[in-house]
CSV table of C-alpha atoms in Angstrom, one decimal:
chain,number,residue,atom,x,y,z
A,1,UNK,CA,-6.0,10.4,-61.0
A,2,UNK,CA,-5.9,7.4,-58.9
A,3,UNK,CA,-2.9,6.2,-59.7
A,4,UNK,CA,-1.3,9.8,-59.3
A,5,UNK,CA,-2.5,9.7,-55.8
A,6,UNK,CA,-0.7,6.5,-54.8
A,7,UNK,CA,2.3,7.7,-56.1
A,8,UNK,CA,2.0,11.0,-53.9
A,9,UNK,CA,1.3,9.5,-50.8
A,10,UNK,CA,3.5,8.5,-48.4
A,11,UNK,CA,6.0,6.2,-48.8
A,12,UNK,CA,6.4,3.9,-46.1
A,13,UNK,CA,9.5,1.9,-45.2
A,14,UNK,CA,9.3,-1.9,-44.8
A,15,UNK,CA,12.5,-1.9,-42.2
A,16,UNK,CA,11.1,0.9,-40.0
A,17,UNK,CA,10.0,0.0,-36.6
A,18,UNK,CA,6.0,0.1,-35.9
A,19,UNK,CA,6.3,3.3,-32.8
A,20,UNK,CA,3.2,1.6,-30.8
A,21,UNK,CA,6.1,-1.8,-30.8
A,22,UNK,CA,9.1,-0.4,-29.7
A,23,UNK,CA,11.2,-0.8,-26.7
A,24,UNK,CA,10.3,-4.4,-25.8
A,25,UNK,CA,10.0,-7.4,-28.4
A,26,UNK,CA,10.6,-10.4,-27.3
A,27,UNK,CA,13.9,-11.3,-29.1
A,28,UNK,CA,15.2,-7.8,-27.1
A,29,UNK,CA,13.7,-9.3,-23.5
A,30,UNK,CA,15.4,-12.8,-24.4
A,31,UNK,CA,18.9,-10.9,-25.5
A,32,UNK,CA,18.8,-8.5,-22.4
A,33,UNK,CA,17.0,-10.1,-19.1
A,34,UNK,CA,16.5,-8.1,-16.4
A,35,UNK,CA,18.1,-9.1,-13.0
A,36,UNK,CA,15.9,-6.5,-10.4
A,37,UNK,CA,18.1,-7.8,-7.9
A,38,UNK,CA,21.2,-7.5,-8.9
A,39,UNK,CA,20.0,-3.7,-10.2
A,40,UNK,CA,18.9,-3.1,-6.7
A,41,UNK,CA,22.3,-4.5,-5.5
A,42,UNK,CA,24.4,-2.8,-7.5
A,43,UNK,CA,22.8,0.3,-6.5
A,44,UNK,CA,23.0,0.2,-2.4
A,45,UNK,CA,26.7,-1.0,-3.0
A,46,UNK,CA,26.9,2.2,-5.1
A,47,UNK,CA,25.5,4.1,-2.8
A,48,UNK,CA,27.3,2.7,0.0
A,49,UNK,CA,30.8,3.4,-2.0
A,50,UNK,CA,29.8,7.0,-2.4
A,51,UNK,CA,28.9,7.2,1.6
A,52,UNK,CA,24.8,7.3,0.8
A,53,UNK,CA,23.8,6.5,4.0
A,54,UNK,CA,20.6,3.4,4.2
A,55,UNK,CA,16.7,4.1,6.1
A,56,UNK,CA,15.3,1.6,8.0
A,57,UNK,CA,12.9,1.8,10.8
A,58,UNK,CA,10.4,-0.4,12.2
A,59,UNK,CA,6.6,0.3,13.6
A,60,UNK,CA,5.3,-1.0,17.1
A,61,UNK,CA,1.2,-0.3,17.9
A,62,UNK,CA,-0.1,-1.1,21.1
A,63,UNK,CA,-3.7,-0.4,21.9
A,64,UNK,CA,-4.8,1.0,18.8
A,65,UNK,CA,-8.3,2.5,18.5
A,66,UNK,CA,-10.1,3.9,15.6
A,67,UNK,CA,-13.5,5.6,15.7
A,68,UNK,CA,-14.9,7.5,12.6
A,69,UNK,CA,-18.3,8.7,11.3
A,70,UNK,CA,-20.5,6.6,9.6
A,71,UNK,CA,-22.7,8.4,6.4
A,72,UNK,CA,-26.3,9.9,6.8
A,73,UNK,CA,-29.0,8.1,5.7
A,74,UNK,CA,-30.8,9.4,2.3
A,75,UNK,CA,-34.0,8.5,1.5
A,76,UNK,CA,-35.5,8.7,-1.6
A,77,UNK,CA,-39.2,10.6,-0.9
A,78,UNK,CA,-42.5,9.8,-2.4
A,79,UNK,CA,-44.9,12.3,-3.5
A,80,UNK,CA,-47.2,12.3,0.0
A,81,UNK,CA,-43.7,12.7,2.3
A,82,UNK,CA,-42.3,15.2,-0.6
A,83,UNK,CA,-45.6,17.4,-0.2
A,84,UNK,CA,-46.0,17.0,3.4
A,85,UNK,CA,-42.3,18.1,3.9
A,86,UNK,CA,-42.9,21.4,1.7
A,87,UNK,CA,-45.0,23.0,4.1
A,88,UNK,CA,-42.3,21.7,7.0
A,89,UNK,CA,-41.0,25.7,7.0
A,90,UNK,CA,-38.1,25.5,9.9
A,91,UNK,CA,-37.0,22.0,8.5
A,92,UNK,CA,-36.6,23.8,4.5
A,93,UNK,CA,-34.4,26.7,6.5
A,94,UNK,CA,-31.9,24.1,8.3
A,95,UNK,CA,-31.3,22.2,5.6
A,96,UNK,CA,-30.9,25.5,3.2
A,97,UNK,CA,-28.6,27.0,6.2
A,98,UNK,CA,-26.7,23.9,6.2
A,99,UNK,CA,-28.1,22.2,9.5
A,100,UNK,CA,-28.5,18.7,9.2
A,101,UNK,CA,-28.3,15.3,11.3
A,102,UNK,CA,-24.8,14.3,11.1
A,103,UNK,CA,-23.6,10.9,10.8
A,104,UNK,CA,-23.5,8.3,14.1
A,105,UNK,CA,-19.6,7.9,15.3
A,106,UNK,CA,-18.7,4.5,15.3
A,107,UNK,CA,-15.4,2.6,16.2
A,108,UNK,CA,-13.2,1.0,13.2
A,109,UNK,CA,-10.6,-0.2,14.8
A,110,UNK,CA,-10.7,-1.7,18.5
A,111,UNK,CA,-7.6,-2.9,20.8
A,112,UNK,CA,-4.6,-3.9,18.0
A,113,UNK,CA,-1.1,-4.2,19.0
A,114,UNK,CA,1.4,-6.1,17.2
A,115,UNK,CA,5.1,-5.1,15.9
A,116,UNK,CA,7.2,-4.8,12.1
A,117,UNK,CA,10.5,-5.1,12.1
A,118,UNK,CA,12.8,-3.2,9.2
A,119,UNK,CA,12.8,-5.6,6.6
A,120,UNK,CA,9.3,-7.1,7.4
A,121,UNK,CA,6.2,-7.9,4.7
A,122,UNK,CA,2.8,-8.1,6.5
A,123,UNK,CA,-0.2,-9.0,5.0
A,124,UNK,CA,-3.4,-7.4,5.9
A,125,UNK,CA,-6.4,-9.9,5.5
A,126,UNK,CA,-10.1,-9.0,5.8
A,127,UNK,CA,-13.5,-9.2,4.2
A,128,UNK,CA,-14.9,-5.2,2.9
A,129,UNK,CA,-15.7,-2.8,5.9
A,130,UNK,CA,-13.9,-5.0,8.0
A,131,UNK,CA,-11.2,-2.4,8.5
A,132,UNK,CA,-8.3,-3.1,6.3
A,133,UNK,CA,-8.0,0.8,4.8
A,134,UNK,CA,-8.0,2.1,7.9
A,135,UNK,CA,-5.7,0.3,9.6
A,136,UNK,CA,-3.0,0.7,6.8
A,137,UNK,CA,-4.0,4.2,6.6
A,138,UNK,CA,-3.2,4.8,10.7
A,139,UNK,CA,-0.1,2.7,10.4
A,140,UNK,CA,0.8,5.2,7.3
A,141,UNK,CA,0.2,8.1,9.7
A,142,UNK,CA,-2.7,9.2,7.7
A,143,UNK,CA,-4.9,10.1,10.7
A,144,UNK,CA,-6.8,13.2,8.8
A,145,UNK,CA,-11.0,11.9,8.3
A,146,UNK,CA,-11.0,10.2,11.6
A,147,UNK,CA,-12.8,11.3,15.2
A,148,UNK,CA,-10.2,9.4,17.1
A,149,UNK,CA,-7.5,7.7,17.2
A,150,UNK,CA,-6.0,6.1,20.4
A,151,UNK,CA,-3.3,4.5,21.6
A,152,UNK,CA,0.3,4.1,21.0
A,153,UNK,CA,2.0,4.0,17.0
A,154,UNK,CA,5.8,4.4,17.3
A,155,UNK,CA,7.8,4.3,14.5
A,156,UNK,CA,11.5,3.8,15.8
A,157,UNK,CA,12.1,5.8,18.7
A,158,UNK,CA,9.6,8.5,17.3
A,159,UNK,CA,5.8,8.9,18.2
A,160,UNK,CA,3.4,9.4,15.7
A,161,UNK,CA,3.2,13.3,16.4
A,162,UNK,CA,7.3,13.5,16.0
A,163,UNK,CA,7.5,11.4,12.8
A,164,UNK,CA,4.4,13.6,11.2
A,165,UNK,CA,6.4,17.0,12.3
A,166,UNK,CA,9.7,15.4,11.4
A,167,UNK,CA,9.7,12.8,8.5
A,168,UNK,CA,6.6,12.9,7.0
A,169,UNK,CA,7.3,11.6,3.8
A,170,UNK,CA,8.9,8.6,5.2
A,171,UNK,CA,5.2,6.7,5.6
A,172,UNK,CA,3.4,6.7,2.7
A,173,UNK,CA,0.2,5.3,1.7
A,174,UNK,CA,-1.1,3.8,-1.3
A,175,UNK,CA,-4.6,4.4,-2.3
A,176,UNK,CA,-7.1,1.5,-4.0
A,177,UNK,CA,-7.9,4.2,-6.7
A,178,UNK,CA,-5.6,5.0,-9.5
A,179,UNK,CA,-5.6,8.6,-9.6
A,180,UNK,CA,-3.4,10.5,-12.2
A,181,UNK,CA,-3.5,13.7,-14.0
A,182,UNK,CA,-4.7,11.9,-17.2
A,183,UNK,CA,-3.2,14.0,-19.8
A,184,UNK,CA,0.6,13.6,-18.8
A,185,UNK,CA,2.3,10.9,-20.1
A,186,UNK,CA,3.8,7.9,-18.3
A,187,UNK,CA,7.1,9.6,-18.2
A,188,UNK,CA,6.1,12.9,-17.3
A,189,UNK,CA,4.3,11.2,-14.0
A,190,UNK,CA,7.0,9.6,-13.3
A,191,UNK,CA,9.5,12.1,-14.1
A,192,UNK,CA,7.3,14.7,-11.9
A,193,UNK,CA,7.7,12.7,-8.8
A,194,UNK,CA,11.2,12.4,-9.3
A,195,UNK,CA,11.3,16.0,-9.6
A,196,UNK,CA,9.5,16.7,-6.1
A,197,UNK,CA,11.8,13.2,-4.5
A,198,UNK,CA,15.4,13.6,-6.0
A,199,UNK,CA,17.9,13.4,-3.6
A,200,UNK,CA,20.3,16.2,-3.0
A,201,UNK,CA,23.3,13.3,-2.5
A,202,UNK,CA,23.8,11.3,-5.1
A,203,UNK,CA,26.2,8.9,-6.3
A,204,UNK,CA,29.3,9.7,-8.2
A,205,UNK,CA,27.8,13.2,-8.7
A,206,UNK,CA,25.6,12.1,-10.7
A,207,UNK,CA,23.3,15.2,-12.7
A,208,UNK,CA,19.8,14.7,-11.6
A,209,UNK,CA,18.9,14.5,-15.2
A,210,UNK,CA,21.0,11.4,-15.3
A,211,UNK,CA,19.2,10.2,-12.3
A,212,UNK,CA,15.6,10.6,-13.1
A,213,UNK,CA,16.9,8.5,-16.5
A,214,UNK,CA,18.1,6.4,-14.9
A,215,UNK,CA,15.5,5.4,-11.9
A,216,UNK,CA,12.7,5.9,-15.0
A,217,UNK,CA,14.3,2.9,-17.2
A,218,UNK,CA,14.6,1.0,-14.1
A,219,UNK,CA,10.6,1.2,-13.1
A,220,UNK,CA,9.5,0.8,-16.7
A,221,UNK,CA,11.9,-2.5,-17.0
A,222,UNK,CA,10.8,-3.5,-13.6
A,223,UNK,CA,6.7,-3.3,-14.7
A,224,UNK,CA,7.7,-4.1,-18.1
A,225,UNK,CA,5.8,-0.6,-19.3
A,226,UNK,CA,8.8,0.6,-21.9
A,227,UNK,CA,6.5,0.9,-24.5
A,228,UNK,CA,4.2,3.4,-22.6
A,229,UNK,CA,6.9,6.0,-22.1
A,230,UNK,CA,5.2,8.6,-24.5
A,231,UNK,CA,1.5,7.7,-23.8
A,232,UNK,CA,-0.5,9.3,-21.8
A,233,UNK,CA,-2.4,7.9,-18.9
A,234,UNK,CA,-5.7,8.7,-18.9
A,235,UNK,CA,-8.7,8.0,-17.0
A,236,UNK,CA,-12.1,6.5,-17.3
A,237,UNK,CA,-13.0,9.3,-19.7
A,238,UNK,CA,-10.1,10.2,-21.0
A,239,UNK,CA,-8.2,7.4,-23.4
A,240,UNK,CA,-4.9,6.2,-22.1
A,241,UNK,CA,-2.8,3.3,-20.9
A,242,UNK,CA,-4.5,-0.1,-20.2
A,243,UNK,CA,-6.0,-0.4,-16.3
A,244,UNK,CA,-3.4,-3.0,-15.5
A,245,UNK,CA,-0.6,-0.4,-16.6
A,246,UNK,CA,-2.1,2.2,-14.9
A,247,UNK,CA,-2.2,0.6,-11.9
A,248,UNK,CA,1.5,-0.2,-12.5
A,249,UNK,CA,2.4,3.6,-12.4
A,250,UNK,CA,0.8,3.9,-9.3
A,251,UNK,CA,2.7,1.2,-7.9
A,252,UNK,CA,6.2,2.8,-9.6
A,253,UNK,CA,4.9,6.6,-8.1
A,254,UNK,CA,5.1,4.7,-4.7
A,255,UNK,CA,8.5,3.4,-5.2
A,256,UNK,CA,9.8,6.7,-6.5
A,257,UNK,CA,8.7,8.2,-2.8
A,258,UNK,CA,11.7,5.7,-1.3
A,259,UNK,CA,10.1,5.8,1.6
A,260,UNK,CA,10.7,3.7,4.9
A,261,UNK,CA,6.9,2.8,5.7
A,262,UNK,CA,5.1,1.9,3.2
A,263,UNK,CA,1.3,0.5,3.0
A,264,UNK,CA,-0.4,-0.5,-0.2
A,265,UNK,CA,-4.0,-0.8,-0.3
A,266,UNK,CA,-5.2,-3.7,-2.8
A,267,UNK,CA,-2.4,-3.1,-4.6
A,268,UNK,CA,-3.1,-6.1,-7.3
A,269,UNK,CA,-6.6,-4.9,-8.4
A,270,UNK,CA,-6.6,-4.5,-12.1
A,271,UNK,CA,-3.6,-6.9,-12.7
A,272,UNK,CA,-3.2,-10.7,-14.2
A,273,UNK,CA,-2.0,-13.2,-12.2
A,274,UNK,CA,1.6,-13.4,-13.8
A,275,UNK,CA,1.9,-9.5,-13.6
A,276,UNK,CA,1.0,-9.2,-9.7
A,277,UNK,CA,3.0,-12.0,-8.9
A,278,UNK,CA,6.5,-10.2,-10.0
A,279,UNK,CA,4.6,-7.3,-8.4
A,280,UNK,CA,4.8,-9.1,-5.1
A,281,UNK,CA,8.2,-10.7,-5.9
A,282,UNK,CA,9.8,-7.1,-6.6
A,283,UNK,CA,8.5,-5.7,-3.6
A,284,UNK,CA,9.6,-8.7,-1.4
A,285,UNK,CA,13.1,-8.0,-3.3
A,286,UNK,CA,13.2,-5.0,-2.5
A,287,UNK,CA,12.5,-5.3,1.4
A,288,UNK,CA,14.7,-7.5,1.8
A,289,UNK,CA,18.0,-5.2,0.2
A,290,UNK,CA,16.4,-1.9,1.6
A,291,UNK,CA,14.9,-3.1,4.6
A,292,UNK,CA,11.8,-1.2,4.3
A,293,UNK,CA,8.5,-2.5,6.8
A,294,UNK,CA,5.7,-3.1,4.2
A,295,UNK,CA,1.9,-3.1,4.5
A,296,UNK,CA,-0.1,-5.0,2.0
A,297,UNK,CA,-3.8,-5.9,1.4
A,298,UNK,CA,-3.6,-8.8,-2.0
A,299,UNK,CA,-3.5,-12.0,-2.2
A,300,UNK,CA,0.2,-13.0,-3.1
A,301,UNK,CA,0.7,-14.9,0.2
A,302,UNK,CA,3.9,-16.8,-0.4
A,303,UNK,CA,6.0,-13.8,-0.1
A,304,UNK,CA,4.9,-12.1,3.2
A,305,UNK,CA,6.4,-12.7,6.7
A,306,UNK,CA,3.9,-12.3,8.7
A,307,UNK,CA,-0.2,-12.0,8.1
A,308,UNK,CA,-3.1,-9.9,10.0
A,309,UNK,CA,-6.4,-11.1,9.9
A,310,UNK,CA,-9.5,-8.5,10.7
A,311,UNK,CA,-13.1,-9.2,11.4
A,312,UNK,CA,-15.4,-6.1,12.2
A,313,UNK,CA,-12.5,-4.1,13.2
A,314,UNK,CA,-11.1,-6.3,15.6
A,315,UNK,CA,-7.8,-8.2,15.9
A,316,UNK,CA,-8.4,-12.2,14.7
A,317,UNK,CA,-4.8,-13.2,14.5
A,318,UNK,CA,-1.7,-11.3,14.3
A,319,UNK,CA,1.3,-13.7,13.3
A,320,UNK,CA,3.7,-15.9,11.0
A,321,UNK,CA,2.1,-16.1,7.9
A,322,UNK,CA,3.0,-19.9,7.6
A,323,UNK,CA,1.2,-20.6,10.7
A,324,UNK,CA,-2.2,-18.6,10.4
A,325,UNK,CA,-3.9,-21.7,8.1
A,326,UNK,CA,-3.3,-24.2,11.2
A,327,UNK,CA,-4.3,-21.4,14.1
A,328,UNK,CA,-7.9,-21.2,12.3
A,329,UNK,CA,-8.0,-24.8,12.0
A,330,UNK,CA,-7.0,-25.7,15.3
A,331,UNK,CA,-9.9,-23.3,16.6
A,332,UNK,CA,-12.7,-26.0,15.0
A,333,UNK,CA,-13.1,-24.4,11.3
A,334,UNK,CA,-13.2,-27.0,8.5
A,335,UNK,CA,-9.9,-27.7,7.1
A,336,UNK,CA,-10.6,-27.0,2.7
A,337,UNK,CA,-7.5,-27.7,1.5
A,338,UNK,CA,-8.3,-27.1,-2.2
A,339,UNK,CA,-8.9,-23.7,-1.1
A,340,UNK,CA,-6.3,-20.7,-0.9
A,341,UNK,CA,-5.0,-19.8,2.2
A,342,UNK,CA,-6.2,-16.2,1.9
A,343,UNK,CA,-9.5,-16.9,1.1
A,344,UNK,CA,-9.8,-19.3,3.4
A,345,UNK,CA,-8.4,-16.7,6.5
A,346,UNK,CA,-11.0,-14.4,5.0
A,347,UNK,CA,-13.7,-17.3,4.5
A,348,UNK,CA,-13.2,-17.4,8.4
A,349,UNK,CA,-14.9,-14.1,9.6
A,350,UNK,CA,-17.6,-14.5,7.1
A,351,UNK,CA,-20.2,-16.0,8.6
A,352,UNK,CA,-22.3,-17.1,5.2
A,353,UNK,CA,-19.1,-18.9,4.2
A,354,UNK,CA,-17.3,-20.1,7.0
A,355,UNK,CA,-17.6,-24.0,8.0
A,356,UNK,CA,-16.8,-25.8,11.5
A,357,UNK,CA,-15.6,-29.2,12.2
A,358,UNK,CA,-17.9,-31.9,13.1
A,359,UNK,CA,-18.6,-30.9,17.2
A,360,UNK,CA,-17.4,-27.8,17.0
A,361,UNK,CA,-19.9,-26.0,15.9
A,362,UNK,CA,-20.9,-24.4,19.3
A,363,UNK,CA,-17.5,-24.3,20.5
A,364,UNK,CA,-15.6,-22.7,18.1
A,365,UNK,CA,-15.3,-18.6,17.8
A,366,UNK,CA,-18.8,-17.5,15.8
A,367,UNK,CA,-18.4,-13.5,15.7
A,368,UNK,CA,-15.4,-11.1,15.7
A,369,UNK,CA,-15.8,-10.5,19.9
A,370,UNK,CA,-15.1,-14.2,20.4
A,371,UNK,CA,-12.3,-14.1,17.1
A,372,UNK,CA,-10.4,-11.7,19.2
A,373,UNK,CA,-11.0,-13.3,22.7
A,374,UNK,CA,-9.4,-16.6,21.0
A,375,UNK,CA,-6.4,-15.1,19.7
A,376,UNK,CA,-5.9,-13.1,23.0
A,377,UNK,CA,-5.8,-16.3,25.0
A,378,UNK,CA,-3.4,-18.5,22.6
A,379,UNK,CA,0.1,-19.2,22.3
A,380,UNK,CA,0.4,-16.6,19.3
A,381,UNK,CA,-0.6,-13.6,21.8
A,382,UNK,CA,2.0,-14.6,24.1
A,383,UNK,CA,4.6,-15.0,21.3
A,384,UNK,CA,4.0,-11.4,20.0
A,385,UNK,CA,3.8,-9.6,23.7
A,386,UNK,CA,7.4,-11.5,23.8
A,387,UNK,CA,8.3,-9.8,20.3
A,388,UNK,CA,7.1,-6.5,21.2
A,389,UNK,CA,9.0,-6.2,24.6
A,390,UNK,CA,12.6,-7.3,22.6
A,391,UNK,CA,11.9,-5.1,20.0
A,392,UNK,CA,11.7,-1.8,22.8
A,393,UNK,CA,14.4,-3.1,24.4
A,394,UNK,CA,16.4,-3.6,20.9
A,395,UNK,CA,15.2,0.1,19.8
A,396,UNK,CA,17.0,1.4,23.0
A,397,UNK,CA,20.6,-0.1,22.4
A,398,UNK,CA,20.0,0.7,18.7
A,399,UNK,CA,20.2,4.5,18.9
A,400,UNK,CA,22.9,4.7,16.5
A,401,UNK,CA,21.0,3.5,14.0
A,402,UNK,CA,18.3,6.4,14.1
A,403,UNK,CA,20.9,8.7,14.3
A,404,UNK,CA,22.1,7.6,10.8
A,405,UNK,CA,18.3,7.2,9.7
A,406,UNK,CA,18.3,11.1,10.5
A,407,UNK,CA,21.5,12.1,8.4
A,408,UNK,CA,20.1,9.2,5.6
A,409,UNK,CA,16.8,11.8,5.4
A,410,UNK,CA,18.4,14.6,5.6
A,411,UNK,CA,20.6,13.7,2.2
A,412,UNK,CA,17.5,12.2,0.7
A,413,UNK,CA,16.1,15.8,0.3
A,414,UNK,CA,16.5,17.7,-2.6
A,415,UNK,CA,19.0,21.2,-2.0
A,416,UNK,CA,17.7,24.0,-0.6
A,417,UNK,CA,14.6,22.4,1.4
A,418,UNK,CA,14.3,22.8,5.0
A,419,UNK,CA,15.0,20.0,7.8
């Protein structure tokens, strides 16, 4: 009966392909290599042929304040404060009624300015709490979860009132978190963005089920996810794709939004070394052919313009990347060169890591007031007020441009929606 068995079940064929396999051996990735460049290329040039007009627009801040509430304190009760506070009868009725202490306000953010022009990377440097969300999420024009926010964000010609109202979808934010409906598949996240960001113009006519084909291969090639097409997501509790994949959706979701502004938050948690450095070399890629202005918070420092370092939500240096290791250094800090030059501009405004120069120690900036106070008084301040006042000048015999950035946002909306 054994035997019988055997011979019922299933046969299987040695020359058919594993499913969990295909899509991207390595003899396919040697035959076929994918150029994202020359994709990317090929596609503005097609776009340009068929009159798609380009976005760009820059973002200028100037006195930026952020204050925000800081969480309640919870204290865990012992039995003499628990039984003490059962006979507290109006203090049981507030909290039952919903009256309790609310949380101190406290500022964030305090005093930035600095200016990214279309086609610009920045990176955003700082130790946790320092800032770093908030700023990218204020520069996104996420302002919703805040008590205030002053000062002046302009992005283009537009204030940050207008471009909410008018073009809200061209700043977008990218959160930490990877959070996905877990039980869709890769391709039925990706293919529901699509669906909510297809563009009513597209090239050579092209159906929109021929273009969500075709901008789907193109992310999964990009991210090298092919083979997770037909699996679903997931989530902690929920079995799905790897974290380093997931993470890679989110970062393909972003792209799908084609936005103008865009700000990723730690965008490189969850992935090896060799995955978020063609992370970083794709975006930088794509800057540079779509000329969007691009917030980061990682660690892939070669590929960024210019660099922002917080400490306790105050400015510590706003400048050329290339230049930010030798600022700090020239302050008094000790020069580490086996060290990485992010984690040595973060190493800075920690104060259990940070080292000074022999006879500097008392002279050299100690907390994130005197940080700040440095920066404001150095060449690099004086380069960037310089920067900022050509750029408004630039944006007012560049009206044009916004003009087409208008008409390019207007034919990036799907049919049917209003301006």
């Amino acid at each position: 009966s054994r035997k019988r068995s055997r011979s019922l079940g299933p046969k299987t064929d040695v020359n058919e392909r594993d499913v969990e396999k295909t899509g991207t051996s390595s003899e396919e990735l040697e035959s076929e290599p994918f150029d994202l460049e020359q994709a990317l290329r090929g596609a503005k040039e097609q776009d340009a042929q068929y009159g798609i007009k380009s976005k760009r627009i820059g973002v200028i801040w100037e006195n930026l304040s952020v204050n925000g509430l800081g969480g309640e304190k919870s204290i865990v009760k012992t039995f003499p404060s628990a039984f003490v506070d059962f006979f507290n009868v109006p203090g049981t009725i507030m909290r039952l009624f919903g009256y309790r202490r609310k949380g101190k306000e406290f500022e964030i953010l305090k005093d930035f300015r600095g200016v990214a022009k279309p086609g610009e990377m920045i990176l955003v440097l700082g130790r946790p709490g320092s800032g770093c969300t908030s700023f990218l999420k204020v520069i996104a024009n996420q302002r919703f979860g805040y008590t205030k926010v002053e000062g002046e964000v302009q992005y283009g010609p537009y204030d940050a009132q207008t471009f909410e109202k008018r073009y809200r979808g061209e700043a977008v934010y990218n959160q930490e978190d990877d959070v996905h409906h877990p039980t869709l598949t890769v391709g039925q996240t990706l293919g529901f963005a699509l669906d909510t960001k297809t563009p009513g113009k597209r090239p050579d006519g092209m159906t929109k089920r021929d273009f969500k084909t075709k901008v789907i291969d193109l992310l999964l090639k990009m991210f090298n996810i092919e083979h997770t097409l037909n699996t679903i997501v997931g989530n902690p509790f929920v079995r799905g794709i790897s974290g380093g994949e997931r993470k890679r959706v989110s970062i393909a979701e972003m792209m799908i939004t084609s936005a103008t502004v865009c700000s990723w938050d730690n965008s490189t948690r969850g992935l090896d070394a060799s995955t978020a450095l063609d992370y970083a070399k794709s975006l930088r890629i794509m800057t540079n052919i779509y000329k969007t202005t691009t917030f980061a918070s990682n660690n892939i420092y070669a590929q960024f313009d210019k660099v922002m370092v917080i400490d306790g939500g105050r400015l510590a240096y706003f400048g050329p990347a290339s230049e930010a290791r030798g600022y700090f250094e020239g302050l008094g800090f000790k020069e580490k060169p086996r060290q990485t030059t992010p984690d040595y501009l973060t190493g800075v405004t920690d104060p259990f890591e940070r080292e000074y120069k022999e006879g500097f120690a008392t002279s050299a900036p100690s907390d994130s007031a005197s940080l700040a106070k440095a920066f404001n008084d150095s060449i690099f301040s004086a380069r960037l007020s310089e920067e900022m006042t050509a750029y408004r000048m630039k944006l007012e015999a560049e009206r044009e441009i916004y003009a087409e950035f208008e008409i390019a946002h207007h034919e990036a909306k799907r049919k049917h929606t209003p301006k």
